[in-house]
Coordinates of C-alpha atoms in Angstrom, one line a residue:
Chain A
M295 CA 103.3 89.2 113.6
L296 CA 103.8 90.9 110.2
Y297 CA 100.2 90.4 109.5
A298 CA 99.1 92.1 112.7
L299 CA 101.3 95.0 111.8
K300 CA 99.6 95.2 108.4
I301 CA 96.2 95.2 110.0
A302 CA 97.2 97.9 112.5
T303 CA 98.6 100.0 109.7
R304 CA 95.5 99.5 107.6
Y305 CA 93.3 100.6 110.5
L306 CA 95.4 103.7 111.0
T307 CA 95.4 104.6 107.3
A308 CA 91.6 103.8 107.0
S309 CA 90.8 106.8 109.3
K310 CA 93.3 109.3 108.1
A311 CA 91.8 112.4 109.7
Q312 CA 91.4 110.6 113.0
T313 CA 94.9 109.2 112.9
A314 CA 96.3 112.6 111.9
L315 CA 94.6 114.3 114.8
L316 CA 95.8 111.6 117.2
V317 CA 99.4 111.9 115.9
L318 CA 99.2 115.7 116.1
G319 CA 98.0 115.4 119.8
V320 CA 100.9 113.2 120.6
A321 CA 103.3 115.4 118.7
V322 CA 102.2 118.4 120.7
G323 CA 102.9 116.5 123.9
V324 CA 106.4 115.6 122.6
F325 CA 106.9 119.2 121.5
I326 CA 106.2 120.4 125.0
F327 CA 108.5 117.7 126.5
I328 CA 111.3 118.8 124.2
F329 CA 110.7 122.5 124.7
M330 CA 110.7 122.1 128.4
S331 CA 113.9 119.9 128.3
A332 CA 115.7 122.6 126.2
L333 CA 114.4 125.4 128.5
I334 CA 115.2 123.7 131.8
G335 CA 118.6 122.5 130.5
G336 CA 119.4 125.8 129.0
L337 CA 118.3 127.7 132.1
A338 CA 120.5 125.5 134.3
E339 CA 123.4 126.0 131.8
F340 CA 122.8 129.8 131.9
I341 CA 122.6 130.0 135.7
L342 CA 125.8 127.9 136.0
S343 CA 127.7 129.9 133.4
R344 CA 126.7 133.1 135.1
T345 CA 127.5 131.9 138.6
V346 CA 130.4 129.6 138.3
G347 CA 131.4 130.0 134.7
D348 CA 134.0 132.6 135.5
I349 CA 135.3 131.1 138.7
S350 CA 137.8 128.3 139.2
H351 CA 136.2 124.9 138.9
I352 CA 138.8 123.3 140.9
T353 CA 141.1 125.1 143.3
I354 CA 144.3 124.0 145.0
E355 CA 145.5 126.2 147.9
A356 CA 148.6 125.8 150.0
E357 CA 147.7 124.6 153.5
D358 CA 149.1 126.6 156.4
P359 CA 151.7 124.5 158.3
D360 CA 150.7 123.5 161.8
P361 CA 152.5 125.7 164.4
A362 CA 155.4 124.1 166.2
I363 CA 154.7 122.9 169.7
L364 CA 157.1 124.4 172.2
I365 CA 157.6 122.7 175.5
A366 CA 159.3 124.6 178.3
P367 CA 162.2 122.7 180.0
E368 CA 161.4 121.5 183.5
G369 CA 161.3 124.3 186.0
Q370 CA 161.9 127.0 183.4
L371 CA 159.7 129.6 181.7
L372 CA 159.6 129.6 178.0
S373 CA 159.1 133.0 176.4
V374 CA 158.2 133.1 172.7
I375 CA 158.2 136.2 170.6
E376 CA 156.2 135.6 167.4
K377 CA 157.5 137.6 164.6
G378 CA 154.9 139.4 162.5
R379 CA 154.2 136.9 159.7
A380 CA 152.2 138.0 156.7
R381 CA 153.7 135.4 154.5
A382 CA 151.2 133.0 153.0
A383 CA 151.6 129.3 152.8
I384 CA 153.0 128.3 149.4
L385 CA 152.8 125.5 147.0
S386 CA 156.5 125.2 146.4
D387 CA 156.3 122.3 143.8
A388 CA 153.6 124.0 141.7
A389 CA 155.9 124.0 138.6
T390 CA 156.2 120.2 138.8
F391 CA 152.5 119.6 139.2
I392 CA 151.1 122.0 136.6
P393 CA 152.0 119.9 133.5
L394 CA 150.5 116.8 135.2
I395 CA 147.3 118.7 135.9
E396 CA 147.2 120.1 132.4
A397 CA 147.3 116.5 131.1
V398 CA 144.3 115.4 133.1
P399 CA 141.3 114.8 130.7
G400 CA 138.7 117.6 130.9
V401 CA 141.1 120.2 132.1
K402 CA 140.8 123.3 129.9
A403 CA 143.2 125.7 131.6
V404 CA 145.5 125.9 134.6
S405 CA 146.4 129.2 136.3
P406 CA 149.1 129.3 139.0
Q407 CA 148.6 132.4 141.1
I408 CA 149.9 134.3 144.0
T409 CA 147.1 136.0 145.8
G410 CA 146.9 138.2 148.8
A411 CA 145.5 141.4 150.3
G412 CA 146.7 144.9 149.9
F413 CA 145.9 148.6 149.8
M414 CA 145.8 150.7 146.7
M415 CA 146.5 154.3 147.3
R416 CA 146.2 157.4 145.1
G417 CA 146.7 160.6 146.9
S418 CA 144.4 160.6 149.8
L419 CA 142.2 157.9 148.3
V420 CA 142.8 154.4 149.7
S421 CA 141.0 151.1 148.8
Q422 CA 141.4 147.7 150.1
V423 CA 142.0 145.2 147.3
T424 CA 142.5 141.6 146.6
V425 CA 145.7 141.1 144.6
K426 CA 145.8 138.3 142.0
G427 CA 149.2 137.6 140.5
V428 CA 148.8 135.7 137.3
E429 CA 151.2 134.5 134.6
P430 CA 151.2 136.9 131.6
G431 CA 149.2 135.2 128.9
R432 CA 147.0 133.4 131.3
E433 CA 145.0 136.4 132.5
S434 CA 141.8 135.0 130.9
A435 CA 142.4 131.4 131.8
I436 CA 139.8 131.4 134.6
L437 CA 137.9 134.7 134.5
N438 CA 137.5 135.7 130.9
L439 CA 139.1 139.0 131.5
D440 CA 139.3 139.8 127.8
S441 CA 135.6 139.6 127.4
Y442 CA 134.9 142.0 130.3
L443 CA 137.5 144.6 129.3
T444 CA 136.1 148.0 128.7
Q445 CA 139.3 149.9 128.3
G446 CA 143.0 149.1 127.6
S447 CA 144.5 145.6 127.5
A448 CA 144.2 142.6 129.8
R449 CA 147.9 141.9 129.5
V450 CA 149.6 142.1 132.9
G451 CA 153.2 142.9 132.2
S452 CA 155.8 144.0 134.8
G453 CA 154.7 147.1 136.6
L454 CA 151.2 147.0 135.1
V455 CA 147.8 146.5 136.8
V456 CA 144.3 145.7 135.5
L457 CA 141.4 146.5 137.7
G458 CA 137.6 146.9 137.9
E459 CA 135.7 149.9 136.7
R460 CA 134.3 150.6 140.1
L461 CA 137.7 150.6 141.8
A462 CA 139.0 152.9 139.0
D463 CA 136.1 155.2 139.7
D464 CA 136.7 155.1 143.5
L465 CA 140.4 156.0 142.9
T466 CA 139.6 158.4 140.0
L467 CA 142.0 156.5 137.9
R468 CA 142.4 156.6 134.2
L469 CA 144.2 154.4 131.8
G470 CA 147.9 155.0 131.8
Q471 CA 147.9 156.7 135.2
T472 CA 150.0 155.3 138.1
V473 CA 148.9 154.1 141.5
R474 CA 150.6 152.8 144.6
L475 CA 150.0 149.3 145.9
Q476 CA 151.0 148.1 149.3
S477 CA 150.7 144.4 150.0
S478 CA 149.8 142.9 153.4
A479 CA 153.5 141.8 153.6
G480 CA 154.4 145.5 153.8
V481 CA 156.0 145.8 150.4
S482 CA 154.8 148.6 148.2
T483 CA 155.2 149.3 144.5
V484 CA 153.9 151.7 141.9
L485 CA 151.9 150.3 139.0
T486 CA 150.5 151.7 135.8
L487 CA 146.9 151.1 135.0
S488 CA 146.8 149.1 131.7
G489 CA 143.3 147.9 131.6
I490 CA 139.8 148.3 133.1
Y491 CA 137.2 145.6 133.2
K492 CA 133.5 145.4 134.2
T493 CA 132.1 142.0 135.1
G494 CA 128.8 143.3 136.6
N495 CA 129.8 141.8 140.0
G496 CA 130.2 144.8 142.3
M497 CA 132.5 143.0 144.7
M498 CA 134.8 141.9 141.9
D499 CA 134.8 145.2 140.0
G500 CA 135.4 147.1 143.2
S501 CA 138.2 145.2 144.8
S502 CA 140.0 142.7 142.6
I503 CA 143.1 143.7 140.8
F504 CA 145.4 141.7 138.4
V505 CA 149.1 142.0 138.4
S506 CA 151.8 139.8 136.9
L507 CA 153.1 136.8 138.8
S508 CA 156.5 138.4 139.1
T509 CA 155.0 141.6 140.6
A510 CA 153.1 139.5 143.1
R511 CA 156.3 137.7 144.0
T512 CA 157.8 141.0 144.9
L513 CA 154.8 142.3 146.7
F514 CA 154.3 139.2 148.9
S515 CA 158.0 138.3 149.2
L516 CA 157.6 134.9 147.6
P517 CA 160.7 134.2 145.5
Q518 CA 159.4 130.7 144.5
G519 CA 156.2 128.7 144.4
V520 CA 152.6 130.0 144.3
T521 CA 149.8 130.3 146.8
R522 CA 147.0 128.9 144.7
I523 CA 146.4 126.9 141.5
E524 CA 143.1 127.5 139.7
I525 CA 141.8 125.0 137.2
K526 CA 139.1 125.5 134.6
L527 CA 137.3 122.5 133.1
T528 CA 135.6 121.9 129.8
D529 CA 132.6 120.5 131.7
L530 CA 132.0 122.1 135.1
N531 CA 129.7 119.2 136.1
A532 CA 132.8 117.0 136.0
A533 CA 134.5 119.0 138.8
D534 CA 134.0 116.4 141.6
D535 CA 135.4 113.5 139.6
T536 CA 138.3 115.5 138.1
A537 CA 139.2 116.9 141.6
L538 CA 139.5 113.3 142.8
R539 CA 141.7 112.4 139.9
I540 CA 144.0 115.4 140.6
R541 CA 144.1 114.6 144.3
A542 CA 145.1 111.0 143.4
L543 CA 147.7 112.2 140.9
T544 CA 149.4 115.0 142.9
G545 CA 148.5 114.4 146.5
L546 CA 147.3 118.1 146.6
D547 CA 144.1 119.2 148.2
A548 CA 142.1 119.9 145.0
V549 CA 138.7 121.3 145.9
P550 CA 135.8 121.3 143.4
W551 CA 133.5 124.3 143.0
T552 CA 130.6 122.2 144.3
D553 CA 132.1 122.3 147.8
G554 CA 130.2 125.0 149.5
A555 CA 127.8 125.5 146.6
E556 CA 125.0 123.4 148.2
Q557 CA 122.5 126.2 147.9
L558 CA 123.1 126.6 144.2
M559 CA 123.0 122.9 143.7
E560 CA 119.7 122.7 145.6
A561 CA 118.2 125.5 143.5
L562 CA 119.3 123.7 140.3
N563 CA 117.9 120.4 141.5
A564 CA 114.6 122.1 142.4
Q565 CA 114.5 123.5 138.9
A566 CA 115.3 120.1 137.4
Q567 CA 112.5 118.6 139.5
T568 CA 110.1 121.2 138.2
G569 CA 111.1 120.2 134.7
Y570 CA 110.5 116.5 135.4
F571 CA 107.0 117.3 136.7
L572 CA 106.2 119.3 133.6
K573 CA 107.6 116.7 131.3
S574 CA 105.7 114.0 133.2
F575 CA 102.4 115.9 132.7
A576 CA 103.1 116.1 129.0
L577 CA 103.7 112.3 128.9
I578 CA 100.5 111.6 130.9
T579 CA 98.6 113.8 128.4
I580 CA 100.0 111.6 125.6
V581 CA 99.1 108.4 127.4
I582 CA 95.5 109.5 128.1
G583 CA 95.1 110.8 124.6
V584 CA 96.3 107.6 123.0
A585 CA 94.3 105.4 125.4
S586 CA 91.0 107.3 124.8
A587 CA 91.4 107.3 121.0
L588 CA 92.2 103.6 120.9
L589 CA 89.3 102.8 123.2
L590 CA 87.0 104.6 120.8
S591 CA 88.5 102.7 117.9
T592 CA 88.0 99.4 119.8
Y593 CA 84.4 100.2 120.4
R594 CA 83.9 101.2 116.7
R595 CA 85.6 98.1 115.5
R596 CA 83.9 95.6 117.8
P597 CA 82.1 93.8 114.9
E598 CA 85.3 93.5 113.0
I599 CA 87.1 92.1 116.0
G600 CA 84.3 89.6 116.4
I601 CA 84.7 88.5 112.8
M602 CA 88.5 88.1 113.2
R603 CA 87.9 86.1 116.3
A604 CA 85.4 83.9 114.5
M605 CA 87.9 83.4 111.6
G606 CA 90.5 82.1 114.0
A607 CA 92.3 85.1 115.3
G608 CA 93.4 84.5 118.9
R609 CA 93.2 87.0 121.7
G610 CA 97.0 87.6 121.4
F611 CA 96.6 88.6 117.8
V612 CA 93.9 91.1 118.6
I613 CA 96.0 92.6 121.4
F614 CA 99.0 92.8 119.1
V615 CA 97.0 94.7 116.5
F616 CA 95.9 97.3 118.9
V617 CA 99.2 97.6 120.8
T618 CA 100.9 98.0 117.4
Q619 CA 98.5 100.8 116.6
G620 CA 99.5 102.5 119.8
A621 CA 103.2 102.0 119.1
L622 CA 102.9 103.4 115.6
V623 CA 100.9 106.4 116.8
G624 CA 103.6 107.0 119.5
L625 CA 106.4 106.6 117.0
M626 CA 104.8 109.0 114.4
G627 CA 103.8 111.5 117.1
G628 CA 107.2 111.3 118.6
L629 CA 109.0 111.9 115.4
V630 CA 106.7 114.7 114.3
G631 CA 106.9 116.3 117.8
A632 CA 110.7 116.0 117.9
G633 CA 111.0 117.5 114.4
L634 CA 108.7 120.4 115.3
G635 CA 110.6 120.9 118.6
Y636 CA 113.9 121.0 116.9
L637 CA 112.7 123.4 114.3
A638 CA 111.1 125.6 117.0
L639 CA 114.4 125.7 118.9
L640 CA 116.6 126.6 115.9
P641 CA 116.0 130.4 116.0
F642 CA 117.3 130.6 119.7
P643 CA 120.9 131.5 120.2
S644 CA 123.3 128.6 120.9
R645 CA 124.4 128.0 124.5
E646 CA 127.7 129.8 123.9
A647 CA 125.7 132.9 122.9
F648 CA 123.2 133.1 125.7
R649 CA 122.6 136.7 126.7
S650 CA 120.3 138.6 129.1
G651 CA 116.8 139.2 128.0
T652 CA 116.4 136.1 125.9
L653 CA 115.1 132.7 126.8
P654 CA 118.2 130.5 127.4
M655 CA 117.0 127.6 125.2
D656 CA 119.6 125.0 124.6
I657 CA 118.8 123.1 121.4
T658 CA 121.3 120.4 122.4
Q659 CA 119.3 119.6 125.6
G660 CA 116.0 118.8 123.8
S661 CA 116.2 115.1 124.9
Y662 CA 114.9 114.1 121.5
G663 CA 115.7 110.4 121.7
L664 CA 114.4 110.2 125.2
A665 CA 111.2 112.0 124.2
I666 CA 110.6 109.6 121.3
T667 CA 111.4 106.5 123.4
L668 CA 109.2 107.5 126.3
T669 CA 106.4 108.5 123.9
V670 CA 106.5 105.1 122.2
I671 CA 106.6 103.3 125.6
G672 CA 103.8 105.5 126.9
A673 CA 101.7 104.9 123.8
I674 CA 102.2 101.1 124.1
L675 CA 101.2 101.2 127.7
A676 CA 98.2 103.4 126.8
S677 CA 97.1 100.9 124.2
I678 CA 97.2 97.9 126.5
L679 CA 93.9 98.7 128.1
P680 CA 92.0 99.1 124.8
A681 CA 93.8 96.1 123.4
R682 CA 92.7 93.9 126.3
A683 CA 89.2 95.3 125.9
A684 CA 89.3 94.4 122.2
A685 CA 90.6 90.9 123.0
R686 CA 87.7 90.3 125.4
V687 CA 85.1 91.1 122.7
D688 CA 82.7 88.2 122.5
P689 CA 82.5 87.3 118.8
V690 CA 78.9 86.2 119.0
T691 CA 77.7 89.4 120.5
A692 CA 80.0 91.6 118.3
I693 CA 79.0 89.9 115.0
G694 CA 75.3 90.3 116.0
Q695 CA 75.7 94.1 116.3
Chain O
M296 CA 79.9 57.6 105.4
S297 CA 81.6 58.6 108.7
A298 CA 80.2 61.1 111.1
L299 CA 81.9 64.5 110.9
L300 CA 80.4 65.7 114.1
Q301 CA 78.3 64.4 116.9
V302 CA 76.2 66.3 119.4
S303 CA 74.3 64.7 122.2
D304 CA 72.1 66.0 125.0
L305 CA 73.2 69.5 124.3
V306 CA 71.8 72.0 126.7
K307 CA 72.2 75.8 126.6
T308 CA 70.7 78.0 129.2
Y309 CA 71.1 81.7 129.4
G310 CA 70.8 83.4 132.8
T311 CA 70.2 81.6 136.1
G312 CA 67.4 81.0 138.6
G313 CA 64.0 82.5 137.7
A314 CA 65.5 84.5 134.8
A315 CA 66.9 81.4 133.2
T316 CA 66.1 80.8 129.5
H317 CA 66.5 77.3 128.2
V318 CA 67.3 77.6 124.5
L319 CA 68.6 74.1 123.9
R320 CA 67.1 71.3 125.9
G321 CA 69.1 68.1 125.3
L322 CA 69.5 68.4 121.5
S323 CA 71.3 65.5 119.8
L324 CA 72.5 65.6 116.2
E325 CA 74.9 63.9 113.9
L326 CA 76.3 65.2 110.6
V327 CA 78.0 63.0 108.1
A328 CA 81.0 64.3 106.2
G329 CA 79.9 65.6 102.8
E330 CA 76.4 66.4 103.9
M331 CA 74.5 69.5 102.8
A332 CA 71.8 70.0 105.5
A333 CA 69.3 72.7 106.1
L334 CA 68.5 73.7 109.7
L335 CA 64.9 74.7 109.9
G336 CA 62.8 76.0 112.7
P337 CA 60.9 79.0 113.9
S338 CA 62.6 82.1 115.4
G339 CA 63.8 81.4 118.9
S340 CA 63.9 77.6 118.3
G341 CA 67.6 77.5 119.0
K342 CA 69.0 77.4 115.5
S343 CA 71.4 80.2 115.8
T344 CA 72.5 79.1 119.3
L345 CA 73.2 75.6 117.9
L346 CA 75.3 77.0 115.0
T347 CA 77.2 79.2 117.5
I348 CA 78.0 76.2 119.6
L349 CA 78.9 74.0 116.6
G350 CA 81.2 76.9 115.4
T351 CA 83.0 76.7 118.8
L352 CA 82.1 80.4 119.4
M353 CA 80.2 79.4 122.5
Q354 CA 80.2 76.5 125.0
P355 CA 77.1 74.6 125.9
T356 CA 75.8 74.5 129.4
S357 CA 76.0 70.7 129.3
G358 CA 76.1 67.9 126.8
R359 CA 78.7 66.5 124.5
Y360 CA 80.1 67.8 121.2
S361 CA 82.8 66.3 119.2
M362 CA 84.1 66.9 115.7
L363 CA 86.7 64.9 113.8
G364 CA 87.1 62.9 117.0
Q365 CA 88.0 65.8 119.1
D366 CA 86.0 66.6 122.2
L367 CA 85.2 70.3 121.8
V368 CA 83.5 70.8 125.2
V369 CA 86.6 70.2 127.2
A370 CA 89.0 72.1 124.9
D371 CA 90.4 75.4 126.0
E372 CA 89.9 78.6 124.2
A373 CA 93.2 78.7 122.4
D374 CA 92.6 75.1 121.1
L375 CA 89.1 76.0 120.0
T376 CA 90.4 79.1 118.1
T377 CA 92.9 77.0 116.3
F378 CA 90.3 74.3 115.6
R379 CA 87.8 76.8 114.3
N380 CA 90.4 78.3 112.0
L381 CA 91.4 75.0 110.5
H382 CA 88.2 73.1 110.3
I383 CA 85.2 75.4 110.4
G384 CA 84.1 78.1 108.0
F385 CA 81.3 80.7 108.6
V386 CA 78.9 82.5 106.3
F387 CA 76.8 85.0 108.1
Q388 CA 73.6 86.7 107.1
F389 CA 75.2 90.1 106.8
H390 CA 78.4 88.9 105.1
N391 CA 80.5 90.5 107.8
L392 CA 83.5 91.4 105.7
L393 CA 86.3 93.6 107.0
P394 CA 85.4 96.9 105.4
D395 CA 88.9 98.4 105.1
F396 CA 90.2 95.4 103.2
T397 CA 89.9 94.3 99.6
A398 CA 88.0 91.2 98.5
L399 CA 91.2 89.2 98.3
E400 CA 92.5 90.3 101.6
N401 CA 89.2 89.3 103.2
V402 CA 89.3 85.9 101.6
I403 CA 92.8 85.1 102.7
F404 CA 92.4 86.4 106.2
P405 CA 91.8 82.9 107.9
T406 CA 95.1 81.7 106.3
A407 CA 97.1 84.8 106.9
V408 CA 96.1 85.1 110.6
R409 CA 97.3 81.5 111.1
E410 CA 100.6 81.9 109.2
G411 CA 101.3 85.4 110.5
R412 CA 101.6 86.8 106.9
E413 CA 100.0 86.8 103.5
T414 CA 101.9 84.1 101.6
A415 CA 102.0 83.9 97.8
S416 CA 100.2 80.5 97.9
A417 CA 97.4 82.0 100.1
R418 CA 97.0 84.8 97.6
A419 CA 96.9 82.3 94.7
R420 CA 94.2 80.2 96.4
G421 CA 92.3 83.4 97.3
R422 CA 92.3 84.5 93.7
D423 CA 91.2 81.0 92.5
L424 CA 88.3 81.1 95.0
L425 CA 87.2 84.5 94.0
T426 CA 87.4 83.6 90.3
R427 CA 85.3 80.5 91.0
M428 CA 82.8 82.8 92.8
G429 CA 82.6 84.9 89.6
L430 CA 84.5 87.8 91.1
A431 CA 87.7 87.7 89.0
D432 CA 87.2 91.3 88.2
R433 CA 86.7 92.3 91.8
I434 CA 89.7 90.7 93.4
N435 CA 91.4 94.0 94.5
F436 CA 88.2 95.9 95.0
P437 CA 87.6 97.4 98.5
S438 CA 85.0 95.2 100.0
A439 CA 83.0 98.2 101.0
N440 CA 82.4 98.9 97.3
L441 CA 81.0 95.5 96.4
S442 CA 77.3 94.8 96.0
G443 CA 75.4 92.7 98.6
G444 CA 75.5 89.6 96.4
Q445 CA 79.2 90.1 95.7
K446 CA 80.0 90.6 99.4
Q447 CA 78.2 87.3 100.2
R448 CA 80.1 85.4 97.6
V449 CA 83.3 86.9 99.0
A450 CA 82.2 85.6 102.4
V451 CA 81.6 82.1 101.0
A452 CA 85.1 82.2 99.5
R453 CA 86.5 83.3 102.8
A454 CA 84.7 80.4 104.6
L455 CA 86.3 78.0 102.1
M456 CA 89.8 79.5 102.3
N457 CA 91.3 77.0 104.7
Q458 CA 89.5 74.0 103.1
P459 CA 87.4 73.4 106.2
E460 CA 85.5 70.2 106.7
L461 CA 82.4 72.1 107.9
V462 CA 80.8 75.3 106.8
L463 CA 78.1 76.8 109.0
A464 CA 75.9 79.3 107.2
D465 CA 73.4 81.3 109.1
E466 CA 70.7 82.6 106.8
P467 CA 73.3 83.1 104.0
T468 CA 70.7 84.4 101.6
G469 CA 68.5 86.2 104.0
N470 CA 69.8 89.6 103.0
L471 CA 70.0 89.0 99.3
D472 CA 67.7 89.5 96.3
R473 CA 66.3 86.4 94.6
E474 CA 68.9 86.4 91.9
S475 CA 71.9 86.8 94.2
A476 CA 70.4 84.3 96.6
A477 CA 70.2 81.7 93.8
Q478 CA 73.8 82.4 92.8
V479 CA 75.1 81.9 96.3
M480 CA 73.2 78.7 96.8
E481 CA 74.4 77.4 93.4
L482 CA 77.9 78.0 94.5
I483 CA 77.4 76.3 97.9
A484 CA 75.9 73.2 96.2
E485 CA 78.7 73.1 93.7
I486 CA 81.4 73.2 96.3
N487 CA 79.6 70.6 98.4
R488 CA 79.3 68.3 95.3
D489 CA 82.9 68.9 94.0
E490 CA 84.9 69.1 97.2
G491 CA 82.8 67.2 99.7
T492 CA 82.7 70.1 102.1
T493 CA 79.9 69.6 104.7
F494 CA 77.4 72.5 104.9
L495 CA 74.9 73.2 107.6
I496 CA 72.6 76.0 106.5
S497 CA 70.2 77.7 108.9
T498 CA 67.3 79.1 106.9
H499 CA 63.6 80.1 107.1
D500 CA 63.3 79.8 103.3
E501 CA 61.6 76.5 102.2
K502 CA 63.1 76.9 98.8
I503 CA 66.6 77.1 100.1
A504 CA 66.0 74.1 102.4
A505 CA 64.7 72.2 99.4
L506 CA 68.1 72.6 97.7
C507 CA 69.7 70.6 100.6
R508 CA 69.6 66.9 100.7
R509 CA 68.7 66.8 104.4
Q510 CA 66.4 69.0 106.5
I511 CA 66.9 69.1 110.2
V512 CA 64.0 70.8 112.1
V513 CA 64.6 72.3 115.5
G514 CA 61.8 73.2 117.8
D515 CA 61.8 74.1 121.4
G516 CA 65.5 73.3 121.8
V517 CA 65.5 69.8 120.4
V518 CA 65.6 68.2 117.0
T519 CA 62.0 67.4 116.0
G520 CA 62.5 66.2 112.5

């Protein structure tokens, strides 16, 4: 079939302007396909990084033990006085599991924490807060505290606290000033403000405070263990699979971020579906363009097809010539379109540098190979109809034209 | 001499019912290998239809046609395509070359399409044929740039490329000036004489017919003389 390839190539090069226009048309379709892929993929990446990028991708929390069942002896009344119990359930073997979890592929960071509720008081000002006790040095393991810091340091040493800008305003706190914190366990301590952050999330900035793990132990009367382990992954889309692995490895109830994020997933899926539609339309445009151009070519070359048939060229040969033209147009258009798409995406910031106000185009999600493959397949399919029309040309009629 | 092809009771009717046109009405004919015959007759007598059927480009409505012992009425299209490629050459009135190809590429087409590529031996034979046709200096010329006479000589070379037993020529000089027409007929006569290739030439020109050893006259769909 080398000879059919030669004829197909000759036909394409014989009408350079027409072929160039056809290739350009296909390239534009591929360009749109790639541009849409990069935009939809980048947008999904952007939304995910903004919504779940700073939260734990997998969380392990201690489960509350089931209460004891007390059965009163026959004929007697059992009176139970429940002691006030603010003590949270703990993961007592956390220290054993953390190295195991850190060794799981795809795990980027692990943060053992003691969390709980409390009140922050300064003079007559009181705010309810969520206390996060983290290991010094792991403050930015989950929420990138360093990147959100507006004043001071993110380090949470003994007796230090890092809190949000809104909370600092509420309590009229400045860096270096002290504040009293009382935990839900009734323990209170005085802390020095060492850092102020601003994430842009009002809830977070107004109520979350970070202290050292040792401070939290004191506040919540937990001499050992932790209440929660937060895990960050290199690929947040791998959370479901990784959570399963951690569960199998440790026996702990590892919960991926996707649990309870159905609405977000639905929104992302809807966005992806929109992208598929747009890309499909681009492909359909390519197919129609190639088919119409080749049909015109078939009509124009009817006498030549008749001659070829008279000289002994079978129908299969004629079909191959025209399908090869379609494939070549698809390949050239695909390569040109992919090249143009790549060049057009180069000026956009990389996915790590997405920022508000710019199109979150992700050059790595251009689906270049897929675009070229689908274009070639589409162009081949588009050329089948013209090719069959060419193969049906009656040599007697065609030669007489 | 043995019969190269035999046609008997050939009927070709276009259309059906009241619109039916009977072009061939039971035509019978035999061509002997090595013949050079002229096919004469007025317009509409059925000459072109007969050549088309003999060239396996069209099937008759009824009748028998065999060539080289092969029944060509019952053969399927793929077999007919192969048979045509191997055993029949065509020279048309309007040369009908592939315009985007060179003279050499046009000549070797029948071999290349069969072998799936342009072989060195095919190119060598193509060059020999073009040299024999007096076109040694036009071998790699785009066919679109050749004169009418040159194009027709390329068409003759192409018809001979696969060394067919039969060459069907439909008014091969009808579109040429007197000098070019004489050149083409000389070449045909030379090849017929030297290689024994059978030629059946449809023509209106008495002078061209006179160059052939046999004249077959067709009238009203049958051989009349």
